[in-house]
Coordinates of C-alpha atoms in Angstrom, one line a residue:
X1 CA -4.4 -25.7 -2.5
X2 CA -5.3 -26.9 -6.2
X3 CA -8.6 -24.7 -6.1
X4 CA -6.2 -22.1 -4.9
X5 CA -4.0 -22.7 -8.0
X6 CA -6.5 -22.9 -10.4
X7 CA -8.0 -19.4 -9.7
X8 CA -4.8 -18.0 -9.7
X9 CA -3.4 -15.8 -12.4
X10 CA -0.7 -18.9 -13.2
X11 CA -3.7 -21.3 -13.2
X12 CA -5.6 -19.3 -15.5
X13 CA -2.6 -19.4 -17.9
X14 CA -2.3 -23.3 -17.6
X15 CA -6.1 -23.5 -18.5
X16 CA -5.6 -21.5 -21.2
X17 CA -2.9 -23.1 -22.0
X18 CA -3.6 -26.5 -22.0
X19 CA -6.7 -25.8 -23.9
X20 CA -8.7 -26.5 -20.6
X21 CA -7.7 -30.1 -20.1
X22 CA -5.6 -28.5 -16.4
X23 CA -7.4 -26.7 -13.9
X24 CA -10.3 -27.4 -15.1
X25 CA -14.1 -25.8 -13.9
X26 CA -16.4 -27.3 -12.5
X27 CA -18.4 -27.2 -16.1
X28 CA -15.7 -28.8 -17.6
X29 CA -16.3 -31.9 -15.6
X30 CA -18.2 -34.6 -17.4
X31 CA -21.6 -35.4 -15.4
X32 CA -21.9 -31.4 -14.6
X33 CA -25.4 -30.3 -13.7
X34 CA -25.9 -27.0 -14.2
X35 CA -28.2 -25.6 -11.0
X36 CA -29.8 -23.2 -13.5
X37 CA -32.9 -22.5 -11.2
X38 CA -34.5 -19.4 -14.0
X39 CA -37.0 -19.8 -16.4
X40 CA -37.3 -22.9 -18.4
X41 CA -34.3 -25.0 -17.3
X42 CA -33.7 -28.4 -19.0
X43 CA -34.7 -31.2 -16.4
X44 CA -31.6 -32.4 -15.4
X45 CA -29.3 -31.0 -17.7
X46 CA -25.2 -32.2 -17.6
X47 CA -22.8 -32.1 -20.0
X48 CA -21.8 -35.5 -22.0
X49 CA -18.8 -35.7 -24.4
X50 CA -20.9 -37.4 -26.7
X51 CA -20.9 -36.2 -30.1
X52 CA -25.2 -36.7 -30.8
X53 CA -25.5 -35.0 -27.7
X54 CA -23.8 -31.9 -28.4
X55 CA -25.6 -32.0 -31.9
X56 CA -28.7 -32.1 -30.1
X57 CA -27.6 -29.0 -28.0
X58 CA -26.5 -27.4 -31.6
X59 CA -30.2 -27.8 -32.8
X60 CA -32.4 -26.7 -29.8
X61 CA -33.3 -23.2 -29.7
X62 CA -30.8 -20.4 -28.4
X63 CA -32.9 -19.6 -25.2
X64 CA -32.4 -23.3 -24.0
X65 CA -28.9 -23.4 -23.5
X66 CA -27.2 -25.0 -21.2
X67 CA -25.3 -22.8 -18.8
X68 CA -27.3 -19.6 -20.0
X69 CA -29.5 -18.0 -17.9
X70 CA -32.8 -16.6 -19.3
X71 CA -34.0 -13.6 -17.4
X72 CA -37.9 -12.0 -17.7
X73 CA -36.0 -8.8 -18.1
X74 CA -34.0 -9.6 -20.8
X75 CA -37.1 -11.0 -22.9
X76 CA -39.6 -8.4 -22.5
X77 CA -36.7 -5.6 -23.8
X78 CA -36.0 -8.1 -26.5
X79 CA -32.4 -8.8 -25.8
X80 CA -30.4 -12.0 -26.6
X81 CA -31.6 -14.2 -23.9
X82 CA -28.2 -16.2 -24.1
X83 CA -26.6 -14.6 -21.1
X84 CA -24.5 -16.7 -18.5
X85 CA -25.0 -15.3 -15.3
X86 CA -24.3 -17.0 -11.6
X87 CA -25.6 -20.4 -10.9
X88 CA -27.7 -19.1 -8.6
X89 CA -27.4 -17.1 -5.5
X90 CA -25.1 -19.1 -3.8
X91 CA -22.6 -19.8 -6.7
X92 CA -19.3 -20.4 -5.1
X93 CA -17.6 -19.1 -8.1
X94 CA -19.2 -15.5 -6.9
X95 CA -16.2 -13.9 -5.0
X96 CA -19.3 -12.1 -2.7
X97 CA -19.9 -16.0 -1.7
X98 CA -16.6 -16.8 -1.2
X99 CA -16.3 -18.3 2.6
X100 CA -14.1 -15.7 5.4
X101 CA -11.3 -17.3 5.9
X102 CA -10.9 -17.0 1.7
X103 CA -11.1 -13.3 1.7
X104 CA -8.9 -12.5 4.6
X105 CA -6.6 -14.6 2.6
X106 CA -7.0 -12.2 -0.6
X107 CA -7.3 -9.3 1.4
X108 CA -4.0 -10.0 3.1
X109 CA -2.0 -10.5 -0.2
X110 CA -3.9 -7.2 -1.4
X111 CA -1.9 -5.5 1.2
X112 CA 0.9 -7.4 0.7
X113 CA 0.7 -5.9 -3.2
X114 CA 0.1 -2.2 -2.1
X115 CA 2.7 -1.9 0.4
X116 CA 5.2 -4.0 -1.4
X117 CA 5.2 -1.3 -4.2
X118 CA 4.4 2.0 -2.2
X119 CA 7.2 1.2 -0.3
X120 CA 8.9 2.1 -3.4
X121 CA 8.7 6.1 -3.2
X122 CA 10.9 6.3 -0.2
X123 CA 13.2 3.6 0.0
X124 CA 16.2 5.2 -2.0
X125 CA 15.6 8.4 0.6
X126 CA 18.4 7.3 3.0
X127 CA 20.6 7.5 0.4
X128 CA 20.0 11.1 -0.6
X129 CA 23.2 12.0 0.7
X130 CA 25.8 8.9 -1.2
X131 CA 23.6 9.8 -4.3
X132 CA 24.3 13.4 -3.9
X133 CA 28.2 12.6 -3.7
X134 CA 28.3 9.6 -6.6
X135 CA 26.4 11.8 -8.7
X136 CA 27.5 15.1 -8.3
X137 CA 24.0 16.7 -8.0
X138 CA 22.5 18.8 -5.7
X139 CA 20.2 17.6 -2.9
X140 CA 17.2 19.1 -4.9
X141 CA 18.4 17.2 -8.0
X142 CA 18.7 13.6 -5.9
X143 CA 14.8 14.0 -5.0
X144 CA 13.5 14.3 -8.4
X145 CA 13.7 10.2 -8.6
X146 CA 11.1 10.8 -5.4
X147 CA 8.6 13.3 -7.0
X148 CA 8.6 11.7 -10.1
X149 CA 7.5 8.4 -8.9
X150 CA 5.1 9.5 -7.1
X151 CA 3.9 11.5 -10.1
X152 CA 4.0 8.1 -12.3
X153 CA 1.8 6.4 -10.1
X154 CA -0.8 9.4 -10.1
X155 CA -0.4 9.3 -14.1
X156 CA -0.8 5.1 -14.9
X157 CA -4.2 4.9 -12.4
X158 CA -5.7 6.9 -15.4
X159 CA -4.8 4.1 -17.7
X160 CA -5.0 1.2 -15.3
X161 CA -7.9 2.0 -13.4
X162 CA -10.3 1.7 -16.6
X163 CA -8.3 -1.3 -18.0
X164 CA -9.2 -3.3 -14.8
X165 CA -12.8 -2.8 -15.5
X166 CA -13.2 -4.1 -19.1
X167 CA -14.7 -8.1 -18.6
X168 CA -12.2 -9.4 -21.1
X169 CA -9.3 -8.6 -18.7
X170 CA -10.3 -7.6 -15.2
X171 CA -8.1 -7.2 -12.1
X172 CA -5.3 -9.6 -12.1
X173 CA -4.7 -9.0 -16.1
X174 CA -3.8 -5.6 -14.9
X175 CA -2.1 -6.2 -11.4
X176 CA 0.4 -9.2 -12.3
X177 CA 1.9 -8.2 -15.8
X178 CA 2.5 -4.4 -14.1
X179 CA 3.7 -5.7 -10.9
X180 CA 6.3 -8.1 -13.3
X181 CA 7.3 -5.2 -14.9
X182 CA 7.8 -3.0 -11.7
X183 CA 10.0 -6.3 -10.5
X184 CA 12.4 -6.1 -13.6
X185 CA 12.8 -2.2 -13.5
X186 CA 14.3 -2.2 -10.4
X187 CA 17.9 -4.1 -11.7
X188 CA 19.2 -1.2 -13.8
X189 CA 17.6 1.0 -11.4
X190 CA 19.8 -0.5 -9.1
X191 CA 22.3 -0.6 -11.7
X192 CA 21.9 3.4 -12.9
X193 CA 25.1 5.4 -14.1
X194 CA 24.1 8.5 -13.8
X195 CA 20.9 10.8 -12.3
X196 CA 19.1 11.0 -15.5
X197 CA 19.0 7.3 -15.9
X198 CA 17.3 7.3 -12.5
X199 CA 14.8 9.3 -12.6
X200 CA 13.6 7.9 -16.3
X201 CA 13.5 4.5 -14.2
X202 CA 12.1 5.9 -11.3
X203 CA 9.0 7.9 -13.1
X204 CA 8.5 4.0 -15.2
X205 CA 8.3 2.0 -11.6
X206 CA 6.1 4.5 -10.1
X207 CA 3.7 4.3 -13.5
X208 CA 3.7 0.5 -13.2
X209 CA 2.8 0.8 -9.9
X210 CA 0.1 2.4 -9.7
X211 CA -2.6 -0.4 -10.0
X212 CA -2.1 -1.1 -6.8
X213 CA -3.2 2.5 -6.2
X214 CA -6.1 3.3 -8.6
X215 CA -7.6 -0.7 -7.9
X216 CA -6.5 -1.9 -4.1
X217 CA -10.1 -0.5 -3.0
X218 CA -12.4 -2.0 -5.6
X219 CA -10.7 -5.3 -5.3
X220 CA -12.3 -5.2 -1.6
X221 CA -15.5 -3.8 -2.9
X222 CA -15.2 -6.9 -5.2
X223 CA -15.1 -9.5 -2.8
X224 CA -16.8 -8.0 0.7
X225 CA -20.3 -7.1 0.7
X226 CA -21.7 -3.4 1.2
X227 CA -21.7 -3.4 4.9
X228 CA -18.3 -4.7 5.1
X229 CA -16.6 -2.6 2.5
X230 CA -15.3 0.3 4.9
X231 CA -13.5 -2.2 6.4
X232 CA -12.0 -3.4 3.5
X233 CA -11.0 0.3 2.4
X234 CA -9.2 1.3 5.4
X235 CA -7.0 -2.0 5.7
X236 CA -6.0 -1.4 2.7
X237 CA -5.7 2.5 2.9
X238 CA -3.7 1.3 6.1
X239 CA -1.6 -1.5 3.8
X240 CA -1.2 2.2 1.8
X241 CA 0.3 4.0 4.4
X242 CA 2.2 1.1 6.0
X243 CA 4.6 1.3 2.6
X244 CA 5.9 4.6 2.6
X245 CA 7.1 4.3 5.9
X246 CA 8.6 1.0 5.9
X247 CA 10.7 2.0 2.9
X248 CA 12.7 4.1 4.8
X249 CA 13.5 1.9 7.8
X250 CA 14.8 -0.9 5.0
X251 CA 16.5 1.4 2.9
X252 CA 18.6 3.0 5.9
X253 CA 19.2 -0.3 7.0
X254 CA 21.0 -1.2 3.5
X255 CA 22.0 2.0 3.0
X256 CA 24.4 2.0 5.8
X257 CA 25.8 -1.7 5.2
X258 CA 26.2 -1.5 1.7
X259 CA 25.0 1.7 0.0
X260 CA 21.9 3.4 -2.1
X261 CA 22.3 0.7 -4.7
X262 CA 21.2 -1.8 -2.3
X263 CA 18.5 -0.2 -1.2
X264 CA 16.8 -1.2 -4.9
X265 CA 17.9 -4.5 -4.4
X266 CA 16.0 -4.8 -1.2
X267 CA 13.2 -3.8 -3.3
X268 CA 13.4 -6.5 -6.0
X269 CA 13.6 -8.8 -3.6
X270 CA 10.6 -7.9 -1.3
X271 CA 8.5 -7.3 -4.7
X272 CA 9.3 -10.1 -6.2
X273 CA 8.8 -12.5 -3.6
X274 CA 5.0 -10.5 -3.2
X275 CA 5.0 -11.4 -7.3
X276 CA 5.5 -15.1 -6.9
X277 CA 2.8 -15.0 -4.2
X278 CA 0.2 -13.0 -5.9
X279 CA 1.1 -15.1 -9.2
X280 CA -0.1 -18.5 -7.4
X281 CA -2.3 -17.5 -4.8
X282 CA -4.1 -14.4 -6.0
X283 CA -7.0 -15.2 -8.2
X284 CA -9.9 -13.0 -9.9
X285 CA -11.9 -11.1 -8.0
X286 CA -13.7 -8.9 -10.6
X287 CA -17.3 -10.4 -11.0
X288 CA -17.9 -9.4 -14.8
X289 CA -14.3 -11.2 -15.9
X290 CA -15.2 -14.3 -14.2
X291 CA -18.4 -14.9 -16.1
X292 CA -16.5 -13.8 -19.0
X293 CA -14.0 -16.6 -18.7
X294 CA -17.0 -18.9 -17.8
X295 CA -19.1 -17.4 -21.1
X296 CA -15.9 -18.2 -23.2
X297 CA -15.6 -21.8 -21.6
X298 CA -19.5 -22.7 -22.2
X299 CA -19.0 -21.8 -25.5
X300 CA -16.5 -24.2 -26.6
X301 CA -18.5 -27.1 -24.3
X302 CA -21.8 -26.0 -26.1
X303 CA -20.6 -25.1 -29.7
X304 CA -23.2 -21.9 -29.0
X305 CA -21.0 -19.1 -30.2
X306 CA -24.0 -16.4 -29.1
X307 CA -23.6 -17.0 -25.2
X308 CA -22.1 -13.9 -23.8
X309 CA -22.6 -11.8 -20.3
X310 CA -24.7 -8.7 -19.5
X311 CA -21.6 -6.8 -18.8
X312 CA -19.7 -7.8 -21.8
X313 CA -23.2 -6.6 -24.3
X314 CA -22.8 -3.2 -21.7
X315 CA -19.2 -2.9 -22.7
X316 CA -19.0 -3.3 -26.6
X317 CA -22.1 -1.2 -26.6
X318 CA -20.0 2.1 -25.6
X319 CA -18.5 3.8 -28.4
X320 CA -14.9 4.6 -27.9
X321 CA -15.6 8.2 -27.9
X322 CA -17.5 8.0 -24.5
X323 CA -15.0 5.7 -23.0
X324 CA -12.4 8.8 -23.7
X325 CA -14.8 11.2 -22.7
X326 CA -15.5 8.9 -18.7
X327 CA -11.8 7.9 -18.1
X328 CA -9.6 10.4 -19.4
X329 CA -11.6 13.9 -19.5
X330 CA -14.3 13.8 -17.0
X331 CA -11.7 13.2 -14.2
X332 CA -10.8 17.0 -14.9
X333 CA -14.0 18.4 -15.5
X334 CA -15.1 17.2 -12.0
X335 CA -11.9 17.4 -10.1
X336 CA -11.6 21.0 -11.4
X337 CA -15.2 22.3 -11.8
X338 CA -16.5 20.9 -9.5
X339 CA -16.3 23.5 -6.4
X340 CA -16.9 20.7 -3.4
X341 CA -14.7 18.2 -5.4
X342 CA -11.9 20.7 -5.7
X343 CA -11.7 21.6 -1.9
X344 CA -11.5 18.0 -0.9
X345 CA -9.2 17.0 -3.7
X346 CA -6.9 19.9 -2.3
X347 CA -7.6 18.8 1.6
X348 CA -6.5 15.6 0.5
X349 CA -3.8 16.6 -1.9
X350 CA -2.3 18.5 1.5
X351 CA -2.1 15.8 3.5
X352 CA -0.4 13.6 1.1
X353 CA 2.0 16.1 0.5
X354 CA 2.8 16.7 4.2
X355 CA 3.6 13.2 4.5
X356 CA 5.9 13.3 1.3
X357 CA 7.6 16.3 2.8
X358 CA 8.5 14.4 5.4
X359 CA 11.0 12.4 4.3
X360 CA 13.1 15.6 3.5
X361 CA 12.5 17.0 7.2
X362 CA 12.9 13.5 8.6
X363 CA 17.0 13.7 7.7
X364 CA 16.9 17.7 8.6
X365 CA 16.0 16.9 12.7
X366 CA 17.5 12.8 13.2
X367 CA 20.5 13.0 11.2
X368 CA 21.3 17.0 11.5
X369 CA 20.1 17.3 15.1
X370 CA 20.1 14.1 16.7
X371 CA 22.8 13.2 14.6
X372 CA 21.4 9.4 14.2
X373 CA 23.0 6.9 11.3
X374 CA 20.7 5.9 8.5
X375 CA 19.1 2.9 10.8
X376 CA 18.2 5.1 13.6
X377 CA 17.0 7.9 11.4
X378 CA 14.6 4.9 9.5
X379 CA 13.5 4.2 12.8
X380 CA 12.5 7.5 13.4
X381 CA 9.2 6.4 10.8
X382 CA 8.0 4.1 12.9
X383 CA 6.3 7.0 14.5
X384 CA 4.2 7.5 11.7
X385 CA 3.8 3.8 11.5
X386 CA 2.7 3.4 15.2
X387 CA 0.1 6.2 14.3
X388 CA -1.5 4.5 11.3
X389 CA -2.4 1.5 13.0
X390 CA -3.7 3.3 15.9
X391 CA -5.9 5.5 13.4
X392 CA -6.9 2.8 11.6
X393 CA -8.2 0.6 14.9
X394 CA -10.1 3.6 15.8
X395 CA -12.3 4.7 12.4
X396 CA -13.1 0.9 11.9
X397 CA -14.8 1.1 15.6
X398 CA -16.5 4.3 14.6
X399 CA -17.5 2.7 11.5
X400 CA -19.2 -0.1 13.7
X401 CA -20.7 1.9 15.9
X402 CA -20.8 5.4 14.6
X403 CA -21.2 5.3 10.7
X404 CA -23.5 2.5 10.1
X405 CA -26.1 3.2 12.6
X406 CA -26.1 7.0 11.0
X407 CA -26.9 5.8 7.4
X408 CA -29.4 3.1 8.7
X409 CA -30.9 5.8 10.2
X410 CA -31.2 7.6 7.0
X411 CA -29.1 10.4 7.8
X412 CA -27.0 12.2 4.8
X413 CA -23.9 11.8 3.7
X414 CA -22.4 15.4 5.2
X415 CA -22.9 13.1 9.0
X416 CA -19.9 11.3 8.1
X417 CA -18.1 14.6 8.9
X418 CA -19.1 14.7 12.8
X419 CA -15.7 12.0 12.6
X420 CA -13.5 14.6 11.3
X421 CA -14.4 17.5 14.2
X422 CA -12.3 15.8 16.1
X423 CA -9.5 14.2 13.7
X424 CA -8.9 17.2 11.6
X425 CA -7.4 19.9 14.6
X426 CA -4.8 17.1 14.9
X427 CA -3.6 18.3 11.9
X428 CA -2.1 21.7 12.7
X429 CA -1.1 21.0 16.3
X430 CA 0.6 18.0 15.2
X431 CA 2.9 19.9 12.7
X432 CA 3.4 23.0 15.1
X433 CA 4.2 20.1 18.1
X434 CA 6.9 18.2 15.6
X435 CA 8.2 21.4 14.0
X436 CA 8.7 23.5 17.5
X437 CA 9.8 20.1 19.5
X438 CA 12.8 19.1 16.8
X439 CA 15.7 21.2 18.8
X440 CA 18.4 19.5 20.5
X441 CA 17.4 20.8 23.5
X442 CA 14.4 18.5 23.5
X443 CA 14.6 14.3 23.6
X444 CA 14.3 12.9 20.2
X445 CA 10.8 10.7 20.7
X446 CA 9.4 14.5 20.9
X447 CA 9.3 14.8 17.2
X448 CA 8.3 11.0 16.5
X449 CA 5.2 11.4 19.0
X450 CA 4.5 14.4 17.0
X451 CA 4.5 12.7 13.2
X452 CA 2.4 10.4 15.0
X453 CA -0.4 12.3 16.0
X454 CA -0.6 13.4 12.4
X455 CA -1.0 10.5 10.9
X456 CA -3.5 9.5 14.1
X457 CA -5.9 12.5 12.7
X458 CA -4.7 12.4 8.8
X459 CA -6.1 9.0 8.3
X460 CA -9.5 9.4 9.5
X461 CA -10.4 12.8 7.7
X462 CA -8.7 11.0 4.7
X463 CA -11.3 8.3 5.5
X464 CA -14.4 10.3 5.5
X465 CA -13.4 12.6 2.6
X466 CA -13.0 9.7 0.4
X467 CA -16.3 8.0 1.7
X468 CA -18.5 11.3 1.4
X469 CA -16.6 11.3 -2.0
X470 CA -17.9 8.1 -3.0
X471 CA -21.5 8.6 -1.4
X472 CA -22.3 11.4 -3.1
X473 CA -21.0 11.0 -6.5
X474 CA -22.2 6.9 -6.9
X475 CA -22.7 7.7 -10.9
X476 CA -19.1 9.2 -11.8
X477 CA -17.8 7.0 -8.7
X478 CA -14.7 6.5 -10.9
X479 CA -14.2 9.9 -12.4
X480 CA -14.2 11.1 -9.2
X481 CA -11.5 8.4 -7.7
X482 CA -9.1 9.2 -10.5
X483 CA -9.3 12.6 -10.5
X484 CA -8.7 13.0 -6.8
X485 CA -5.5 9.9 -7.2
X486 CA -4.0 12.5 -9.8
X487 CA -4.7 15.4 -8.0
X488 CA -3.0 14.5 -4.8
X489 CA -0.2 12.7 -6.5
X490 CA 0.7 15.8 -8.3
X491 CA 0.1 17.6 -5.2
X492 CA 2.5 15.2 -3.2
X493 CA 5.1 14.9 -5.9
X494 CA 5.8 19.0 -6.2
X495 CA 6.4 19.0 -2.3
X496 CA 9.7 17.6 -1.8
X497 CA 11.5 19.4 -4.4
X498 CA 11.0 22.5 -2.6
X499 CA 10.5 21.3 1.3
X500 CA 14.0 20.9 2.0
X501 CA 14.1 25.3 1.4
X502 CA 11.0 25.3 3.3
X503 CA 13.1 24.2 6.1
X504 CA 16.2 25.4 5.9
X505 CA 15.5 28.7 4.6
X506 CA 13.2 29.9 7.2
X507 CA 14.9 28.5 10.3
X508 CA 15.9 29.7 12.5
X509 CA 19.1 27.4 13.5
X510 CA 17.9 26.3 17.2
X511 CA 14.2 25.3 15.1
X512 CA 15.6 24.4 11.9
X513 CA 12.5 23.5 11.0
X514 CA 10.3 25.6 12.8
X515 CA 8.8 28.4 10.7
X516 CA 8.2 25.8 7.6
X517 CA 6.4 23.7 9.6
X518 CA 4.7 26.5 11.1
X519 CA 3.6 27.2 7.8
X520 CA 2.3 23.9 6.7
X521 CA 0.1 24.0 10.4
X522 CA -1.5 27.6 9.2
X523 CA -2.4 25.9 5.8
X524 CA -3.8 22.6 7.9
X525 CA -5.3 25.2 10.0
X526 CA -7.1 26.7 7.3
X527 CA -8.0 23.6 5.2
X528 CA -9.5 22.6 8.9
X529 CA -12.5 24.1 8.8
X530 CA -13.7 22.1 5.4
X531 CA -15.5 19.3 7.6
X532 CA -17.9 21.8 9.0
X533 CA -18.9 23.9 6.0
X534 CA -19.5 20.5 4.3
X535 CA -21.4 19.1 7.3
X536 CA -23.6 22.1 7.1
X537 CA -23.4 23.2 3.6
X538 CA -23.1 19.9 1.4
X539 CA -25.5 18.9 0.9
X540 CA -26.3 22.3 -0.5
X541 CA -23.8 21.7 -3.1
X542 CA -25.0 18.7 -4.0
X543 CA -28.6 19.9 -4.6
X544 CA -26.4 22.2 -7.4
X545 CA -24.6 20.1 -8.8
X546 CA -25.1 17.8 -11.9
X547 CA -22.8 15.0 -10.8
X548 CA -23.5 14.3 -7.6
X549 CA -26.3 12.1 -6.0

């Protein structure tokens, strides 16, 4: 429990704090040996309190430092050879090191951090209607706190998805003091007098949560190995998923027995409880800020002030102008210009969306034609829920035993498609099933099988988009990521404010949502045939394009 602690982000504050005297690191010890096994290493090197020692350390040359680790490399290009690096391959300190039962334990609280937010979007939806009357707004009007949380979260990944990566801070400098703030916004959200209030709230939560977003997936890549990391990304793709649909089951639940207000107040207290968990048991997975911290620490014990890291010489060599130029405008020049990018970006946009637009059409067919309370009609996700985890239990066995014997047999990228064949025809069938099955004429579980089955295909081509994504595109791996995050949550935040017409609109009164789901299956339809033009065609595109691989 104490090494839990003292990686934590609340241990790392007490270090700090204490000027290193609590929690201390293993280096920090007296009688440390360092297991430097490089070039040169002093025999039997520790570390003694004693002040003629740490003169003696003082005077020996730079490239003899204890804790530093000399590289061939490094000399021959005439770097500073004062670099701390791992203390060897096995350094426990190395999150790629860390033993199973650790990382299940970070990868559950990383789930526990995505859907504890996410949930966020939709648990006010119950509501629509008591917001509607204590406002005196239009049901259009009462969704806007939806869309524009969802567009916040698209917008802060721009700005928190870089942060994460400079050494000085790394993940948990980004994920606790965001989550803290997403805690604290949601009393005067609860607390709101009026709609305009809300949505200013509601577009501020959604920005602050949106680290769990833009990082959740190279937090795994952090900590699992490259054979392991699919399974890490859909988990927590699944953790994704999993939140948006809870937060309608909770907030009908409180909706009913109190009212909207209370829905909020659920919130606070599910993400804060996730706060104080993550604040004591999640520590620091990002490689380059753990040497950091340990560069920072050696110099103090050493008195060398030129020890430093590889990736913190990378990072201050990058003028400010490039930085601007990777995380702000190359996301747009890719996402935009970039034709094969664009069409998945817009595949994946749709599906997004669809699920968005869901939670006006959910109230349309369990409260307007089943005529269920707000409980029930929260229920009525668990469909969608159900699906997930079936989805997510079938890609990682194709990742097993489909997707790694294909790239270890040195197959391209495009062969990660053959999983969609089947997965993306789900699509339309699902949406003309749920939109053509919602009549009161047919049982209720019709609809819910229906959302299901979406969700069933919807995950797996969401899956092998973002892997042939990330395959082909290794160099801009980021640009890429953050341009398709904006692009879908712009894409999923316009939906609901003009779903409910959608549906009502084009009927007819037996169907009532009929003819708009009708038209989101011809679009699915359409956007369909994308996994087999890119399983024969993309690598064409790639051989054209400057980005990719």
């Amino acid at each position: 429990m104490n090494d839990i602690v003292r990686h934590s982000f609340f241990g790392e504050l007490v270090h700090f704090a204490s000027g290193g005297r609590l929690f201390q690191f293993p280096e920090q010890r007296p009688g440390f040996k360092f297991p430097v096994e490089e070039v040169d290493p002093l025999p039997d090197a520790t570390v003694a309190p004693a002040e003629s020692e740490k003169e003696k350390r003082l005077s020996e040359d730079a490239d003899s430092s204890k804790g530093t680790t000399r590289r061939p490399e490094d000399t021959e290009a005439g770097k500073d050879a004062n670099l701390v690096d791992w203390y060897g391959p096995d350094d426990p300190e190395n999150p790629q090191n860390w033993s199973t039962g650790r990382k299940i334990f970070v990868m559950a609280q990383l789930c526990l951090l995505t859907t504890s937010l996410y949930m966020g979007a939709s648990i006010y939806t119950p509501g629509v209607e008591q917001l509607v009357e204590d406002f005196h707004v239009s049901v259009v009007v009462a969704s806007i706190p939806l869309c524009v949380y969802v567009f916040g979260y698209g917008i802060g990944q721009m700005l928190f998805a870089p942060l994460s990566e400079v050494p000085a801070l790394g993940r948990n400098w980004v994920y606790l003091p965001t989550m803290f703030i997403f805690v604290v916004l949601q009393v005067p959200t609860a607390l709101a007098k009026n709609i305009g209030s809300l949505i200013v709230l509601r577009f501020i939560a959604g920005f602050f949560s949106s680290p769990a977003l833009s990082n959740g997936g190279a937090s795994m890549g952090d900590i699992l190995g490259p054979a392991y990391v699919p399974y890490g990304i859909a988990t927590w793709a699944g953790a994704a998923v999993c939140g948006p649909v809870i937060g309608p089951l909770l907030g009908g639940v409180f909706t009913q027995v109190k009212d909207w207000r209370w829905a909020f107040w659920c919130l606070l207290w599910i993400s804060g409880a996730a706060f104080i968990v993550l604040l004591f048991g999640l520590p620091e997975t990002f490689g380059p800020t753990i040497l950091s911290r340990r560069a920072r620490r050696l110099r103090k014990i050493t008195g060398n002030e030129n020890l430093t890291t590889k990736a913190a010489l990378e990072f201050a060599s990058v003028p400010t102008s490039t930085m601007i130029q990777d995380n702000l405008i190359r996301p747009f020049i890719i996402s935009f210009l970039e034709p094969g990018v664009l069409m998945l970006n817009i595949y994946t946009g749709f599906m997004y969306a669809v699920l968005y637009t869901w939670f006006e059409a959910f109230p349309i067919v369990f409260s307007g034609i089943y005529h269920f309370n707000s409980i029930q009609s929260g229920l009525a996700f668990c469909g969608l829920l159900v699906g997930c985890l079936i989805s997510c239990a079938i890609y990682l066995y194709l990742i097993k035993y489909k997707v790694i014997p294909w790239l270890m047999a040195g197959h391209r990228p495009e062969i990660l498609f053959k999983l969609a064949f089947f997965a993306s025809p789900i699509l339309p069938v699902s949406l003309i099933f749920f939109g053509w099955s919602a009549t009161a004429s047919a049982h209720w579980i019709a609809p819910i099988i229906a959302s299901g089955l979406f969700v069933l295909g919807g995950f797996i081509v969401f899956q092998v988009l973002f892997n042939y994504l990330g395959m082909s595109y290794p160099r801009y791996l980021a640009s890429v990521f953050a341009g398709n995050g904006l692009f879908r949550s712009g894409v999923a935040g316009a939906f609901p404010l003009f779903a409910r017409q959608l549906f009502v609109k084009l009927g007819p009164s037996k169907f009532p949502i009929g003819f708009g789901s009708t038209v989101l299956a011809g679009i699915a339809a359409i956007l369909a045939v994308l996994p087999f033009f890119f399983y024969h065609a993309g690598h064409i595109m790639r051989a054209r394009s400057k980005y990719a691989n």
